Coordinates of C-alpha atoms in Angstrom, one line a residue:
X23 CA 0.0 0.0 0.0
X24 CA 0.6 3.8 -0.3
X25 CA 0.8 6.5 2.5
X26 CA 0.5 9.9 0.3
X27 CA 2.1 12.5 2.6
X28 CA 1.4 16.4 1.6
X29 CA 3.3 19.0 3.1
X30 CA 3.3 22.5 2.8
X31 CA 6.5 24.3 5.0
X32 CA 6.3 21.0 6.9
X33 CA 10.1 21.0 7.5
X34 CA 9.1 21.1 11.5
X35 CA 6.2 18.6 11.4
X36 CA 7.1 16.0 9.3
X37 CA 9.9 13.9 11.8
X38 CA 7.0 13.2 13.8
X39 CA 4.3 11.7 11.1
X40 CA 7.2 9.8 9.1
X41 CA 8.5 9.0 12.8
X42 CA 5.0 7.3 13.8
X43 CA 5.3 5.6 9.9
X44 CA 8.1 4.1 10.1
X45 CA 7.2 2.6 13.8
X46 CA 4.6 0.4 12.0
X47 CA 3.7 -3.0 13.4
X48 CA 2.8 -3.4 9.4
X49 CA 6.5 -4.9 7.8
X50 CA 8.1 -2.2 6.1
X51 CA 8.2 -4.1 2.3
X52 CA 4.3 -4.1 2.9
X53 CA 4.0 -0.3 2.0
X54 CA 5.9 2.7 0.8
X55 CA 5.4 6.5 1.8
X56 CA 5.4 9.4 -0.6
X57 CA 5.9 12.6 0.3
X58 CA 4.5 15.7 -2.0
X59 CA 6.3 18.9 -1.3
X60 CA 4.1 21.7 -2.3
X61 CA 4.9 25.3 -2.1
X62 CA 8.0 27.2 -1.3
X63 CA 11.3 25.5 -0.2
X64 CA 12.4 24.7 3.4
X65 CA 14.3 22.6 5.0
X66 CA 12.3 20.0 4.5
X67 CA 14.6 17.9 2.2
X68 CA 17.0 17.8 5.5
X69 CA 14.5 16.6 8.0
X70 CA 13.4 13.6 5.2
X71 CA 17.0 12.7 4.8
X72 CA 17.2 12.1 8.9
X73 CA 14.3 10.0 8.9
X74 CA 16.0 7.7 6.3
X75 CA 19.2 8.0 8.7
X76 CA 17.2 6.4 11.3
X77 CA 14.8 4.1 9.6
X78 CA 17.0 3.0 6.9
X79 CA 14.0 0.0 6.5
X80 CA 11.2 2.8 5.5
X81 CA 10.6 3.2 1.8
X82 CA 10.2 6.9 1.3
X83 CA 9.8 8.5 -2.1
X84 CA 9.5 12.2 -3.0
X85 CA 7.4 14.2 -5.0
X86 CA 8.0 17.9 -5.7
X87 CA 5.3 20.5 -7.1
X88 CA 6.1 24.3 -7.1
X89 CA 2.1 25.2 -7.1
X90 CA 0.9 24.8 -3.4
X91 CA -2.4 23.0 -2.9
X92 CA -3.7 20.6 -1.1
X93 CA -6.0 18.8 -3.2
X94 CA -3.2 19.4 -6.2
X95 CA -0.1 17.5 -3.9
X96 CA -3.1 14.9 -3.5
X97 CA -3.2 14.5 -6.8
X98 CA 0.6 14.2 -7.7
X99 CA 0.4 11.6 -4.9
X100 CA -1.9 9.4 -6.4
X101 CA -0.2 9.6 -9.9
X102 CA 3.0 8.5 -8.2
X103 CA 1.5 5.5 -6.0
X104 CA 2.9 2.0 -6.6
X105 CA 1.2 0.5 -4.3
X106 CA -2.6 -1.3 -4.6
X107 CA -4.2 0.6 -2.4
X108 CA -3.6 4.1 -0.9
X109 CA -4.3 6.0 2.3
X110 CA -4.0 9.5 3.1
X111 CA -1.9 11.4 5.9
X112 CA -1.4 14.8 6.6
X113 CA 2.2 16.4 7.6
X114 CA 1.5 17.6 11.0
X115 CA -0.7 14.2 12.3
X116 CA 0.6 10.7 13.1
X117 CA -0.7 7.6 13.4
X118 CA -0.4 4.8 16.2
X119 CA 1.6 1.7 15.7
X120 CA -1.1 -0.8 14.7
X121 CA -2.7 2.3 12.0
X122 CA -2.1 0.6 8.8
X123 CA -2.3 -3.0 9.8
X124 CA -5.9 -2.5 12.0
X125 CA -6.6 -0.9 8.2
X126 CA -6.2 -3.7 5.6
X127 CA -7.5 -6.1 8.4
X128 CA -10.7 -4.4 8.6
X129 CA -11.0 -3.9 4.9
X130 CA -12.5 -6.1 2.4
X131 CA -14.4 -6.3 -1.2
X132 CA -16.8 -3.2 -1.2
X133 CA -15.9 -2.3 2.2
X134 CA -13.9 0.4 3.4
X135 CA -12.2 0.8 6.9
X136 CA -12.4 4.0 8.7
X137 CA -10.4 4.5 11.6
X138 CA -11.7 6.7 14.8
X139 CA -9.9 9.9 15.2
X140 CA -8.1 11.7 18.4
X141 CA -7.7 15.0 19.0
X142 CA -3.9 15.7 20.5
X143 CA -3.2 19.1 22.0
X144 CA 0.0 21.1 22.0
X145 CA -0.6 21.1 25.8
X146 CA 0.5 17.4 26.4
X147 CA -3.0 16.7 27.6
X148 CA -3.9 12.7 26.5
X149 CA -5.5 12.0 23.6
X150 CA -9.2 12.4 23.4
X151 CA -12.0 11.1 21.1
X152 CA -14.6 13.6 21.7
X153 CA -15.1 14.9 18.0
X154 CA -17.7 14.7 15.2
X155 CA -15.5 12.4 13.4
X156 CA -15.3 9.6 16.6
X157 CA -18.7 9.8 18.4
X158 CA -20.2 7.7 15.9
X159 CA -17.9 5.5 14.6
X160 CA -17.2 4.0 18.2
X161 CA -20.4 2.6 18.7
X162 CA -20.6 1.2 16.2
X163 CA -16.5 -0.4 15.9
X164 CA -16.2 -3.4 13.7
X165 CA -19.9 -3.2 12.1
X166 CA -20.1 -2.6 8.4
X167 CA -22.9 0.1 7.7
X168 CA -24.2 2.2 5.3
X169 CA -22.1 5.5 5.0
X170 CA -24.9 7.3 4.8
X171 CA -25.6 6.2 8.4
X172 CA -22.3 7.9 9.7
X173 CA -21.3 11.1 6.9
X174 CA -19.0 12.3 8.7
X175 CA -16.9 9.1 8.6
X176 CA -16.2 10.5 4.8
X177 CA -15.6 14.4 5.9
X178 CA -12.2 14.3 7.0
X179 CA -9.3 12.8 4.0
X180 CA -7.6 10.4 6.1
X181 CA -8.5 6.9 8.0
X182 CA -9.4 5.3 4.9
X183 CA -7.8 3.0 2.8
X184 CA -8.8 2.3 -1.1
X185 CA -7.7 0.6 -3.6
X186 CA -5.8 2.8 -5.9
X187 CA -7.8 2.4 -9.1
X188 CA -10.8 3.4 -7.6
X189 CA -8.8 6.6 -5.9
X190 CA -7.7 7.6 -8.9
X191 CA -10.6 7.6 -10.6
X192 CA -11.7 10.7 -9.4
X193 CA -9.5 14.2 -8.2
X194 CA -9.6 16.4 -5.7
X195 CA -10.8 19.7 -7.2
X196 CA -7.7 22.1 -6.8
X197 CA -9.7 25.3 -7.3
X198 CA -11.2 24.7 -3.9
X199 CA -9.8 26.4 -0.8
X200 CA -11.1 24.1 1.5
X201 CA -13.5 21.3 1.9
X202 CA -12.2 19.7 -1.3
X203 CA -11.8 16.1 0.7
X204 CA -15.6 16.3 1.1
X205 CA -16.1 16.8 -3.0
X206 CA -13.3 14.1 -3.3
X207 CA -15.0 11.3 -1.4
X208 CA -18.4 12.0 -2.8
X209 CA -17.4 11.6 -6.3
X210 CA -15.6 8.1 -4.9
X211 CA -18.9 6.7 -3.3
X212 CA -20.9 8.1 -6.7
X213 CA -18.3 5.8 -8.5
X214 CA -18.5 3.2 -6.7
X215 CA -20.7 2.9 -4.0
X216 CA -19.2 1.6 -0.8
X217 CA -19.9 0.3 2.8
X218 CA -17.9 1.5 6.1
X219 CA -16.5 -0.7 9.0
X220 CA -15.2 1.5 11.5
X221 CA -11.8 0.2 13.0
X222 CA -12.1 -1.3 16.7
X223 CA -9.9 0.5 19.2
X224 CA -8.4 -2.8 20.5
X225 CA -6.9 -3.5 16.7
X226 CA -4.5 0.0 18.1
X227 CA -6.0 1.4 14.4
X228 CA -6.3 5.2 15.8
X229 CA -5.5 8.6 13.6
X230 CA -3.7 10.8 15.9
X231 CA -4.8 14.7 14.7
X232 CA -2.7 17.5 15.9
X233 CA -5.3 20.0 16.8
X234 CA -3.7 23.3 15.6
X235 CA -4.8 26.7 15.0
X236 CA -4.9 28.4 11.5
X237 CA -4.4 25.2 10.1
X238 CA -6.8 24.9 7.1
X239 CA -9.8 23.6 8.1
X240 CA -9.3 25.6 11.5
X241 CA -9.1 28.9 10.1
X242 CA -10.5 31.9 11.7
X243 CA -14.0 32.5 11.4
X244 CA -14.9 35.3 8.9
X245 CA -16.9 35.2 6.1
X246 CA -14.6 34.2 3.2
X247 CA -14.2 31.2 5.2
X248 CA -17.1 30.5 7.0
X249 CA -19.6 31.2 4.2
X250 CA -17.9 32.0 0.7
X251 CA -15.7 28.7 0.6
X252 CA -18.5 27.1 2.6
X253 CA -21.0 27.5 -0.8
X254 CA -18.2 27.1 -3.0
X255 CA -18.1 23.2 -1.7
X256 CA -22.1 23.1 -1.7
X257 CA -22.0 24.5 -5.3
X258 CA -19.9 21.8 -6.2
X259 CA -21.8 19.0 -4.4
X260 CA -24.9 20.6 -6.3
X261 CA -23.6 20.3 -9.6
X262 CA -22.8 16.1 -9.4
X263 CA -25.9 13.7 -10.9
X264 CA -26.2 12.1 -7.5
X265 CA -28.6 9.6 -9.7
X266 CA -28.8 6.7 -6.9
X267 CA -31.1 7.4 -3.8
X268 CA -27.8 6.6 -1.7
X269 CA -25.8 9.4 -3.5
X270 CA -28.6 11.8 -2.7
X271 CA -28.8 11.1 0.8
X272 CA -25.1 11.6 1.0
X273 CA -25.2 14.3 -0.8
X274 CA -28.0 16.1 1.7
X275 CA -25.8 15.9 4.2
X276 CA -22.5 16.9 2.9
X277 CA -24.5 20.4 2.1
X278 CA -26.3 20.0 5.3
X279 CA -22.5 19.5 7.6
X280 CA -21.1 22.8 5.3
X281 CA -24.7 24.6 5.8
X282 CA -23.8 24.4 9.7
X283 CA -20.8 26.1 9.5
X284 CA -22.3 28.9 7.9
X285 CA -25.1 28.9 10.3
X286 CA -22.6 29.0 13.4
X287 CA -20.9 32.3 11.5
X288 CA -24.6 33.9 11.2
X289 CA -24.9 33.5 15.3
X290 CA -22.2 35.8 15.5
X291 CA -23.0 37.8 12.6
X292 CA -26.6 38.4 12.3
X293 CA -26.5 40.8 10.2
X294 CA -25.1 38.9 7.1
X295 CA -28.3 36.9 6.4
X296 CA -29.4 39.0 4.1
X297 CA -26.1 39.4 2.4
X298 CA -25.7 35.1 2.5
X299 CA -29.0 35.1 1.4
X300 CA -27.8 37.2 -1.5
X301 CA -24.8 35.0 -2.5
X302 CA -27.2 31.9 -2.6
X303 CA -29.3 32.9 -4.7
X304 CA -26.5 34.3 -7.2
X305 CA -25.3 31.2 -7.2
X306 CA -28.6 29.4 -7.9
X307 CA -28.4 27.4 -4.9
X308 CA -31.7 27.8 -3.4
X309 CA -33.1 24.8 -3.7
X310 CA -29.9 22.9 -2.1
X311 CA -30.0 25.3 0.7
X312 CA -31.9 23.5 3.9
X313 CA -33.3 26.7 5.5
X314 CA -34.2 25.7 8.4
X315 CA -30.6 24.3 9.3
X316 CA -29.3 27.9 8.2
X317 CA -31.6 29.6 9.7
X318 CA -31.2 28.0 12.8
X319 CA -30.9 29.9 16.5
X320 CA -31.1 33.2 14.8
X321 CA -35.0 34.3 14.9
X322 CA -35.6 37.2 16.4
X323 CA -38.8 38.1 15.1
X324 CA -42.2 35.8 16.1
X325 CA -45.5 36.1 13.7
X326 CA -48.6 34.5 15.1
X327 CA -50.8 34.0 11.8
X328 CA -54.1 32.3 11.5
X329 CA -53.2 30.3 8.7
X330 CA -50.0 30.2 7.3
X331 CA -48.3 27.9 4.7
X332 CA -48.4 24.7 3.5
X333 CA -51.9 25.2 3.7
X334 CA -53.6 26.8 0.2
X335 CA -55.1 29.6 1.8
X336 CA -55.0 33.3 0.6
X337 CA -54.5 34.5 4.3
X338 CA -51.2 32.1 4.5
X339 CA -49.7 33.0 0.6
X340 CA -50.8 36.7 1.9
X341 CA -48.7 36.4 5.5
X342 CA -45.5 34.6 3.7
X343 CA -45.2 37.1 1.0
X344 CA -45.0 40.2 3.4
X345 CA -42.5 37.9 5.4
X346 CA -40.5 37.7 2.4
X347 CA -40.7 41.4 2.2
X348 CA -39.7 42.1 5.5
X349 CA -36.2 40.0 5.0
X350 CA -36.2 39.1 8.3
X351 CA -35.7 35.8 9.9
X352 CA -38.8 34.7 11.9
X353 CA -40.8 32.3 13.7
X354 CA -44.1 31.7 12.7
X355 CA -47.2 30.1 15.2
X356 CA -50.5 29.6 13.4
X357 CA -53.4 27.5 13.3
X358 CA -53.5 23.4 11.9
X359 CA -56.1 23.8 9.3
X360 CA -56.4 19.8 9.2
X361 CA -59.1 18.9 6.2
X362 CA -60.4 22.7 6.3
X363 CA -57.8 23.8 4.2
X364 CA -55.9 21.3 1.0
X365 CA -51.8 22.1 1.5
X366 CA -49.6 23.1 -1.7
X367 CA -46.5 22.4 -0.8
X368 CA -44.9 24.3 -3.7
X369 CA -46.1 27.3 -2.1
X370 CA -43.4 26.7 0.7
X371 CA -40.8 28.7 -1.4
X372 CA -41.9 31.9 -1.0
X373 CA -40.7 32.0 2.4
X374 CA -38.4 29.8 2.8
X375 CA -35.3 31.8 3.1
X376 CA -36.8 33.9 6.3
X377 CA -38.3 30.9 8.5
X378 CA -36.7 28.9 11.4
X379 CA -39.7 27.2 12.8
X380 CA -43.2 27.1 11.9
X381 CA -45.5 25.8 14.6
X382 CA -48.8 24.8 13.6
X383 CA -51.2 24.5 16.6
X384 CA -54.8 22.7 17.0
X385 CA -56.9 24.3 20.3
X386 CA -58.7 21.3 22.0
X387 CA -62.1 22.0 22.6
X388 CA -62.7 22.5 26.3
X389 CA -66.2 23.5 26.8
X390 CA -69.0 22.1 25.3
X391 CA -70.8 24.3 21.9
X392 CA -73.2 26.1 23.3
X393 CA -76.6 25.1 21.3
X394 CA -78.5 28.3 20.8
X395 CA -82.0 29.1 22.4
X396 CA -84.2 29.4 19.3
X397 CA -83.8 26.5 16.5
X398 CA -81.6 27.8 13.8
X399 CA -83.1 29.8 10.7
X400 CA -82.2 28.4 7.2
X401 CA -79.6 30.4 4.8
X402 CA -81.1 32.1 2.0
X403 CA -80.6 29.7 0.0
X404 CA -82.6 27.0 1.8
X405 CA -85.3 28.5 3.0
X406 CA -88.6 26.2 4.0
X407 CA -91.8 27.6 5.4
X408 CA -92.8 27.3 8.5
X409 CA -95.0 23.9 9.4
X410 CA -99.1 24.4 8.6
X411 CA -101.1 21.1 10.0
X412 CA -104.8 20.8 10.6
X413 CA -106.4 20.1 13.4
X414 CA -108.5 16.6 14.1
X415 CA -111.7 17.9 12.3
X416 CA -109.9 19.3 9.3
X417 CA -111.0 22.9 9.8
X418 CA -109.0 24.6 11.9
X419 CA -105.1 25.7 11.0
X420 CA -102.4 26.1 13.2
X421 CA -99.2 28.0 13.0
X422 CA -96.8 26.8 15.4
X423 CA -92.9 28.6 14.1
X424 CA -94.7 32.0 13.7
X425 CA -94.7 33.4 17.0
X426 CA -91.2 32.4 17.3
X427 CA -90.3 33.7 13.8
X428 CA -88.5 30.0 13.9
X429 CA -89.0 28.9 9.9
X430 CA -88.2 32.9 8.5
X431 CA -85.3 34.3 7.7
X432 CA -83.3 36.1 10.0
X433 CA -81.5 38.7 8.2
X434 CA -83.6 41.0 5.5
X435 CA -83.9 38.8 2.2
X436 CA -86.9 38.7 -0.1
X437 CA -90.1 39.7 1.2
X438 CA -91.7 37.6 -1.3
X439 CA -90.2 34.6 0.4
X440 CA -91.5 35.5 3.7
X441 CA -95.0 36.4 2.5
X442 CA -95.5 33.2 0.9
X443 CA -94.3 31.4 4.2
X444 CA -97.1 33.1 6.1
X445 CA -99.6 32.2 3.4
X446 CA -98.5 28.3 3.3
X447 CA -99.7 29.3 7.8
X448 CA -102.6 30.4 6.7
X449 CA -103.9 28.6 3.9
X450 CA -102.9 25.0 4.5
X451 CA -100.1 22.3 3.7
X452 CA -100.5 23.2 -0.4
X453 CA -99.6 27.1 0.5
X454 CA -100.4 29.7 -2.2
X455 CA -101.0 28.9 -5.9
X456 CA -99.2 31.0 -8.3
X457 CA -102.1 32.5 -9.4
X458 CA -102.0 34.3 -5.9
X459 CA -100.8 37.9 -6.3
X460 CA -98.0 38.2 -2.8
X461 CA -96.6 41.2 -2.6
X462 CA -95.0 43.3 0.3
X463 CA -94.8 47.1 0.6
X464 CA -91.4 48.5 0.8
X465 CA -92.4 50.1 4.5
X466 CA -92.3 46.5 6.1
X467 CA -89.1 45.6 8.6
X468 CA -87.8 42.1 7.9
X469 CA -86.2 41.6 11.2
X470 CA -87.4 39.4 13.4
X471 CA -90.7 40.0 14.4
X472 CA -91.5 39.6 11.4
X473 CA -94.5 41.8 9.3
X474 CA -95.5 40.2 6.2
X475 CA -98.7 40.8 4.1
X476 CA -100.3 38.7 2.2
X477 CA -103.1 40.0 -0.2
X478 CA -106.8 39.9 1.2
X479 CA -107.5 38.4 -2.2
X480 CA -106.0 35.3 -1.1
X481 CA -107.8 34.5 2.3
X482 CA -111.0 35.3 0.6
X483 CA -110.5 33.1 -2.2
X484 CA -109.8 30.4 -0.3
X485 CA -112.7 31.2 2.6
X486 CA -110.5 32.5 5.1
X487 CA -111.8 36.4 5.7
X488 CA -110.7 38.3 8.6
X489 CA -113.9 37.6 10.7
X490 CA -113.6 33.8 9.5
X491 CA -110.2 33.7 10.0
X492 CA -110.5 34.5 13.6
X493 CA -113.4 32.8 14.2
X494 CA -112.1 29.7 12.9
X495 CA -109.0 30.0 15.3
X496 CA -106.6 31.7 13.2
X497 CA -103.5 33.3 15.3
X498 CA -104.9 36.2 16.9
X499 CA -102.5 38.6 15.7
X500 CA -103.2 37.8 12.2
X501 CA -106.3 40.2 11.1
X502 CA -104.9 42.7 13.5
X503 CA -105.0 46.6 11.2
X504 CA -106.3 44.6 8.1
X505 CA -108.6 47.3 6.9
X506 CA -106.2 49.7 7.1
X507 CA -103.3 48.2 5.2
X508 CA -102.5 48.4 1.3
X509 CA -100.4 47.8 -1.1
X510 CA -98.7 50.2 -3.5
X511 CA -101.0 48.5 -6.0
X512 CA -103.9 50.7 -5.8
X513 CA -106.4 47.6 -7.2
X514 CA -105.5 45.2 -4.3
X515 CA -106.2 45.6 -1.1
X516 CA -103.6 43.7 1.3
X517 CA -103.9 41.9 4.7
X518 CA -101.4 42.8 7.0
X519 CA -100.4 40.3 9.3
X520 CA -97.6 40.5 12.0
X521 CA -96.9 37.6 14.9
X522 CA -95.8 37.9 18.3

């Protein structure tokens, strides 16, 4: 196998990782290491030359490039490997003594090894293995998983071991600043797709990482860093096929890992959404953006809506667009519509880049509905007349919903309609023929009570007069004023009748 070695000004750093190299419990005619000296000279041709000097055993090779880069000494690496498979291992880490052998034990067809990560201080302080890389991969030591399962186990360059033509069938993209071994191992899965098996800590398989400051990936936050190079990676990740559903997933959270750093620069910064928010979108990266993840912890702003998206409701399209607007990040609380309201999901965009969480919230009902004291009137579009029986002999009428004003209308509607409902009282279960001139004068109040007339034509064609009509047992209230009612019609003469 291959250890690929790049090191920039690493004339101080690199006794110690060729040191832990050549200490392998792995024999040394099992692997070779190649060192790619990028960038400016130092003097680290001398310190290379006094590792051979005292591990005359170790096969070291090395590789010179004037342009310095990462991801381009990477490169130049894997062109110069000999070996079948490679692993990566930066200038200023080290390994333990059982690194590379704990590797090719735990690897296999399809399967790659991944070994856990410790952080080591300048301060002497032991090792530890409280990291994003490690908390995962422990419990789950010597189990071969999905790497979707674990992404971060593909994040960092090194504790892996590949075999070479698959590493060199994709490059690291040299035009990235940082976070190109995230783009690099996400075109390897896309290749070919892969399962993990993280390394057991008994096998002595553990990647010692010297935590130091301004390295690259522990630069000082600002936002060239923490947001510019951050999108540069996502715009990268964006632009792959990602065909398989695995790729995808992996993908997602790639974007999702670089969207957090971003996020943890806009806690600080609050003021640079709208200037992020800004780059995204000249990048076209919207819909690769998860909002809510960047969004996340910086709401300041609460909007408590009575509908609100994904429900298809003009209120909620109304309340997201002057969020929008407003370009500031909020949190909104609004009301489950449930089966009142169908959802349109692809209404969620208009919003999206100014919500962190949306709350929708269902009051349970704690009292009882109140039923009203009068039976409910009908709409006025369902209006029935009120109920006209006869009494045992078959002369007598009774009007039971007209004292109440039950069966009319509540608001004012057609007086035509109510008229005809007090004639159907009067005049029996087959109401008014249409040969029955109703009409109403435009002085009569519609509100409940009620006044209605109905023409005297009517009652006396059906022998029902005023003195009849009450002696027969007609609602006392009906005949009251009848002589001195009309219509605007000067040739009918009307019958005013008005109910308690």
């Amino acid at each position: 196998m291959t250890v690929i070695v790049p090191s920039y000004l690493g004339a101080k750093l690199l006794p110690t990782s060729l040191g832990s190299l050549a200490r392998q419990t792995l024999a040394p005619r099992e692997f070779e290491v190649v060192v790619v000296l990028n960038g400016p000279e130092d003097e680290s041709r001398t310190a290379i030359d006094d590792v051979r000097t005292a591990f005359p055993e170790l096969r070291l090779r090395i590789v010179e490039a004037s342009t310095a880069g990462a991801g381009n000494a990477r490169n130049l690496g894997l062109d110069a490997a000999a070996g079948r498979s490679v692993t990566f291992v930066d200038a200023d880490d080290e390994v333990t003594p059982g690194y590379l052998k704990a590797l090719l034990a735990h690897a296999g067809l399809g399967i790659v090894p991944v070994a856990s990560v410790a952080d080591v201080t300048d301060g002497g302080a032991a090792p530890t293995f409280d990291n994003y890389l490690s908390n995962r991969l422990l419990a789950r030591a010597g189990e071969v998983t999905d790497p979707t399962q674990i992404p971060s186990s593909l994040g960092f360059v090194a504790g892996k071991i590949i075999p070479t033509a698959v590493a060199r069938a994709s490059r690291f993209d040299t035009t990235l600043r940082s976070g190109e071994d995230v783009v690099y191992w996400f075109d390897v899965f896309e290749a070919a797709p892969f399962r993990i098996r993280p390394v057991a800590l008994d096998s002595d398989g553990v990647y010692l990482r010297h935590v130091v400051a301004n390295s690259i990936s522990r630069q000082a936050r600002s936002y060239d860093f923490s947001v510019t190079q951050r999108l540069d990676v996502i715009e990268r990740l964006w632009s792959r096929p990602a065909e398989e559903p695995r790729s995808r997933k992996l993908r997602a959270s790639f974007i999702s890992g670089q969207v957090s750093l971003v996020n943890a620069h806009l806690r600080v910064e609050p003021d640079d959404h709208t200037r992020v928010v800004e780059d995204i979108r000249s990048r076209g990266l919207e819909d690769a953006i998860p909002w809510r993840r960047l969004n996340a912890g910086i709401a300041r702003d609460l909007g408590i809506l009575y509908s609100f998206l994904p429900y298809a409701d003009t209120s909620a399209l109304v309340a997201a667009r002057r969020i929008r607007d407003r370009g500031v990040v909020v949190d909104v609380v609004s009301n489950k519509m449930g089966a009142d309201k169908p959802t349109d999901w692809s209404a969620g965009v208009i919003a999206r880049e100014n919500l962190e969480h949306r709350h929708h919230h269902r009051h349970p009902r704690t009292t009882p509905r109140q039923q009203p004291p009068y039976p409910p009137r009908p709409t006025n579009d369902h209006v029935k007349p009120p109920a006209c029986r006869q009494t045992r002999d078959g002369t007598r009428l009774r009007i039971d919903s007209l004292a109440t004003g039950g069966g009319l209308p509540r608001r004012r509607r057609s007086r035509e309609m109510g008229a005809r409902a007090i004639a159907c009282a009067l005049l029996g279960p087959e109401g008014p023929s249409d040969a029955d001139p109703v009409c109403t004068p435009s002085h009569v109040d519609c509100r409940p009570p009620i006044s209605v007339v109905v023409t005297r034509r009517v009652l006396d064609h059906r022998g029902l007069g005023v003195r009849r009509g009450r002696r027969h047992g007609v609602h006392p209230h009906v005949g009251a004023g009848l002589a001195d009612r009309s219509c605007d019609r000067p040739h009918d003469r009307r019958a005013h009748t008005e109910p308690a």
